[in-house]
Amino acid sequence: MTYQSASRAPLAAALLSGALGAAVVLVAAGRTWAEGEAATPVADAVLHVTAGGRDVTGVPSALAIVGLAALVAVFAVRRAGRTVVAALLTLCGIGVIAASALGASDTAALDDQAAEAAGLTDAAVAAVSHTAWAWVSLAGGVLLLCAGLLALRYGPGWPAMSGRYERPGAGAAARPRRAAPVDPERPEELWKALDRGEDPTREG
């Protein structure tokens, strides 16, 4: 693998920002984003219901995975391809930010959880509260966005993987070796030549 010269700081910042951002979004998606209480058919009985990040919206986690793949792909492509992949990474960050912001106040998933738990299609949710995990997800989207912008700005000078994997001396090893001359006065050399499949009587 060969590498081109590049500035280390933007490269390190993009890698750290992108990887950390994707991890933050995926962790936040598995946490509770909203909770409340749902009425039940039983008098004065309520159920505590919660909605996780993936219940509210699956967009952030999906975009985090795509963004992480795009971050890796930045080093596998060159020229225009690198710009396209960097733009995809940037869009993933924007998408995570938008979806997380919308999900921060969403109650539809909580209503669905309440209807399922109470067995009523029109179950009402009271005492609704939202946690900070949606905003944590949004922060992860900002990190992905920063990684994408760094890739767009500095990507052309970053190292790239090369497809050349040639072992030193591979060409020489592939060339057939000429048989060493055999001394007819030494019978052991004649036998060795025959074992190798050579004709000891042939002139070199």
CSV table of C-alpha atoms in Angstrom, one decimal:
chain,number,residue,atom,x,y,z
A,1,MET,CA,0.0,0.0,0.0
A,2,THR,CA,1.5,3.4,-1.0
A,3,TYR,CA,0.6,6.7,0.6
A,4,GLN,CA,0.6,10.3,-0.7
A,5,SER,CA,1.9,13.1,1.5
A,6,ALA,CA,-0.9,14.9,3.4
A,7,SER,CA,-1.6,17.1,6.4
A,8,ARG,CA,-2.0,14.9,9.5
A,9,ALA,CA,-4.2,17.2,11.6
A,10,PRO,CA,-7.4,17.3,9.3
A,11,LEU,CA,-7.0,13.6,8.6
A,12,ALA,CA,-6.9,12.7,12.3
A,13,ALA,CA,-9.7,15.1,13.1
A,14,ALA,CA,-12.0,13.6,10.4
A,15,LEU,CA,-11.3,10.0,11.4
A,16,LEU,CA,-11.9,10.7,15.1
A,17,SER,CA,-14.9,12.9,14.5
A,18,GLY,CA,-16.6,10.5,12.0
A,19,ALA,CA,-15.9,7.3,14.1
A,20,LEU,CA,-17.0,9.0,17.4
A,21,GLY,CA,-20.1,10.6,15.8
A,22,ALA,CA,-21.3,7.3,14.4
A,23,ALA,CA,-20.7,5.5,17.7
A,24,VAL,CA,-22.6,8.3,19.6
A,25,VAL,CA,-25.6,8.0,17.3
A,26,LEU,CA,-25.8,4.2,17.5
A,27,VAL,CA,-25.5,4.3,21.3
A,28,ALA,CA,-28.2,7.0,21.6
A,29,ALA,CA,-30.5,5.1,19.2
A,30,GLY,CA,-30.7,2.3,21.8
A,31,ARG,CA,-31.7,4.5,24.7
A,32,THR,CA,-35.1,5.9,25.8
A,33,TRP,CA,-36.1,9.1,24.1
A,34,ALA,CA,-39.6,9.5,25.5
A,35,GLU,CA,-41.7,8.1,28.4
A,36,GLY,CA,-45.2,8.6,29.7
A,37,GLU,CA,-48.2,7.0,31.3
A,38,ALA,CA,-51.1,5.3,29.5
A,39,ALA,CA,-54.6,4.8,30.8
A,40,THR,CA,-55.9,1.2,30.9
A,41,PRO,CA,-59.4,-0.3,30.9
A,42,VAL,CA,-59.0,-0.9,34.6
A,43,ALA,CA,-60.2,2.0,36.6
A,44,ASP,CA,-57.4,4.2,38.0
A,45,ALA,CA,-54.8,2.0,36.6
A,46,VAL,CA,-52.0,3.4,34.4
A,47,LEU,CA,-49.1,1.8,32.6
A,48,HIS,CA,-45.6,3.4,32.3
A,49,VAL,CA,-44.6,3.3,28.6
A,50,THR,CA,-41.3,4.2,27.0
A,51,ALA,CA,-40.1,4.7,23.4
A,52,GLY,CA,-36.5,4.2,22.4
A,53,GLY,CA,-34.6,6.0,19.7
A,54,ARG,CA,-35.2,3.3,17.1
A,55,ASP,CA,-38.9,3.3,18.0
A,56,VAL,CA,-39.1,7.0,17.3
A,57,THR,CA,-37.1,7.0,14.1
A,58,GLY,CA,-34.7,4.5,12.5
A,59,VAL,CA,-33.1,7.2,10.4
A,60,PRO,CA,-30.2,8.3,12.6
A,61,SER,CA,-28.8,4.8,13.2
A,62,ALA,CA,-29.1,3.9,9.5
A,63,LEU,CA,-27.3,7.0,8.5
A,64,ALA,CA,-24.7,6.5,11.1
A,65,ILE,CA,-23.8,3.1,9.6
A,66,VAL,CA,-23.8,4.6,6.1
A,67,GLY,CA,-21.6,7.5,7.3
A,68,LEU,CA,-19.1,5.1,8.9
A,69,ALA,CA,-18.9,3.1,5.6
A,70,ALA,CA,-18.4,6.4,3.7
A,71,LEU,CA,-15.6,7.4,6.1
A,72,VAL,CA,-13.7,4.2,5.3
A,73,ALA,CA,-14.5,4.5,1.6
A,74,VAL,CA,-12.9,8.0,1.5
A,75,PHE,CA,-9.5,6.2,1.5
A,76,ALA,CA,-10.4,3.6,-1.1
A,77,VAL,CA,-11.3,6.0,-3.9
A,78,ARG,CA,-9.6,9.0,-5.5
A,79,ARG,CA,-10.3,12.2,-7.4
A,80,ALA,CA,-14.0,12.7,-8.1
A,81,GLY,CA,-15.0,9.5,-6.3
A,82,ARG,CA,-13.5,10.8,-3.1
A,83,THR,CA,-15.5,14.0,-3.4
A,84,VAL,CA,-18.7,12.0,-4.0
A,85,VAL,CA,-18.1,9.9,-0.9
A,86,ALA,CA,-17.2,12.9,1.2
A,87,ALA,CA,-20.4,14.6,0.1
A,88,LEU,CA,-22.3,11.4,1.1
A,89,LEU,CA,-20.7,11.5,4.6
A,90,THR,CA,-21.7,15.2,4.9
A,91,LEU,CA,-25.3,14.4,3.9
A,92,CYS,CA,-25.4,11.6,6.5
A,93,GLY,CA,-24.5,14.1,9.2
A,94,ILE,CA,-27.2,16.5,8.0
A,95,GLY,CA,-29.7,13.7,7.9
A,96,VAL,CA,-28.9,12.6,11.5
A,97,ILE,CA,-29.2,16.2,12.8
A,98,ALA,CA,-32.6,16.7,11.1
A,99,ALA,CA,-34.0,13.3,12.2
A,100,SER,CA,-32.8,13.7,15.7
A,101,ALA,CA,-34.2,17.2,16.1
A,102,LEU,CA,-37.6,16.0,14.9
A,103,GLY,CA,-37.5,13.0,17.1
A,104,ALA,CA,-36.7,15.0,20.2
A,105,SER,CA,-40.4,16.1,20.6
A,106,ASP,CA,-42.1,13.2,18.7
A,107,THR,CA,-44.9,11.4,20.6
A,108,ALA,CA,-46.2,9.1,17.8
A,109,ALA,CA,-44.0,6.2,18.9
A,110,LEU,CA,-45.1,6.7,22.5
A,111,ASP,CA,-48.7,6.6,21.4
A,112,ASP,CA,-48.0,3.3,19.6
A,113,GLN,CA,-46.3,1.8,22.6
A,114,ALA,CA,-49.3,2.9,24.8
A,115,ALA,CA,-51.8,1.4,22.4
A,116,GLU,CA,-50.0,-1.9,22.4
A,117,ALA,CA,-49.5,-2.0,26.2
A,118,ALA,CA,-53.0,-1.0,27.1
A,119,GLY,CA,-54.7,-3.0,24.3
A,120,LEU,CA,-56.6,0.2,23.2
A,121,THR,CA,-56.2,1.7,19.7
A,122,ASP,CA,-57.0,5.2,21.1
A,123,ALA,CA,-55.0,4.9,24.4
A,124,ALA,CA,-54.1,8.4,25.6
A,125,VAL,CA,-50.6,9.1,27.0
A,126,ALA,CA,-50.3,11.5,29.9
A,127,ALA,CA,-47.3,12.9,31.7
A,128,VAL,CA,-45.1,12.7,28.6
A,129,SER,CA,-41.5,13.6,29.1
A,130,HIS,CA,-38.5,13.5,26.7
A,131,THR,CA,-35.0,12.5,27.6
A,132,ALA,CA,-31.7,14.1,26.3
A,133,TRP,CA,-30.8,11.1,24.2
A,134,ALA,CA,-32.3,12.7,21.1
A,135,TRP,CA,-30.0,15.6,21.5
A,136,VAL,CA,-27.0,13.3,22.1
A,137,SER,CA,-27.9,11.7,18.8
A,138,LEU,CA,-28.0,15.2,17.2
A,139,ALA,CA,-24.5,15.9,18.6
A,140,GLY,CA,-23.3,12.7,16.9
A,141,GLY,CA,-24.7,14.0,13.7
A,142,VAL,CA,-22.7,17.2,14.1
A,143,LEU,CA,-19.6,15.1,14.4
A,144,LEU,CA,-20.4,13.2,11.3
A,145,LEU,CA,-21.1,16.5,9.5
A,146,CYS,CA,-17.7,17.9,10.6
A,147,ALA,CA,-16.0,14.7,9.3
A,148,GLY,CA,-17.7,15.1,5.9
A,149,LEU,CA,-16.7,18.8,5.7
A,150,LEU,CA,-13.1,18.0,6.5
A,151,ALA,CA,-13.1,15.3,3.9
A,152,LEU,CA,-14.5,17.7,1.3
A,153,ARG,CA,-12.0,20.4,2.1
A,154,TYR,CA,-8.8,18.3,2.7
A,155,GLY,CA,-9.7,14.9,1.2
A,156,PRO,CA,-7.8,15.4,-2.2
A,157,GLY,CA,-4.5,15.5,-0.3
A,158,TRP,CA,-5.1,12.6,2.0
A,159,PRO,CA,-3.4,9.2,1.6
A,160,ALA,CA,-5.1,6.6,-0.7
A,161,MET,CA,-4.9,2.9,-0.8
A,162,SER,CA,-3.1,1.5,-3.9
A,163,GLY,CA,-3.9,-1.7,-5.7
A,164,ARG,CA,-0.3,-2.6,-6.2
A,165,TYR,CA,0.8,-5.4,-4.0
A,166,GLU,CA,4.0,-6.7,-5.7
A,167,ARG,CA,6.5,-8.7,-3.8
A,168,PRO,CA,10.2,-7.7,-4.3
A,169,GLY,CA,11.8,-10.2,-6.7
A,170,ALA,CA,8.5,-11.7,-7.8
A,171,GLY,CA,9.5,-11.2,-11.4
A,172,ALA,CA,12.8,-12.9,-11.0
A,173,ALA,CA,11.2,-15.8,-9.2
A,174,ALA,CA,8.8,-16.3,-12.0
A,175,ARG,CA,11.6,-16.7,-14.6
A,176,PRO,CA,12.7,-20.3,-15.2
A,177,ARG,CA,16.2,-21.1,-13.9
A,178,ARG,CA,18.7,-22.5,-16.3
A,179,ALA,CA,20.1,-25.9,-15.3
A,180,ALA,CA,23.6,-25.9,-13.9
A,181,PRO,CA,26.2,-27.7,-16.0
A,182,VAL,CA,26.7,-31.3,-14.9
A,183,ASP,CA,30.2,-32.7,-14.6
A,184,PRO,CA,30.1,-36.1,-16.4
A,185,GLU,CA,33.1,-37.2,-14.3
A,186,ARG,CA,31.0,-37.1,-11.1
A,187,PRO,CA,28.3,-39.8,-11.1
A,188,GLU,CA,26.5,-38.2,-8.1
A,189,GLU,CA,25.8,-35.1,-10.1
A,190,LEU,CA,24.4,-37.2,-12.9
A,191,TRP,CA,21.9,-38.8,-10.5
A,192,LYS,CA,20.9,-35.5,-9.0
A,193,ALA,CA,20.3,-34.1,-12.5
A,194,LEU,CA,18.1,-37.1,-13.3
A,195,ASP,CA,16.1,-36.6,-10.0
A,196,ARG,CA,15.5,-33.0,-11.0
A,197,GLY,CA,14.1,-34.2,-14.4
A,198,GLU,CA,17.1,-32.8,-16.3
A,199,ASP,CA,18.9,-34.3,-19.2
A,200,PRO,CA,22.6,-34.6,-18.0
A,201,THR,CA,23.8,-35.3,-21.6
A,202,ARG,CA,22.4,-32.0,-22.9
A,203,GLU,CA,24.9,-29.3,-23.5
A,204,GLY,CA,24.3,-26.0,-21.5
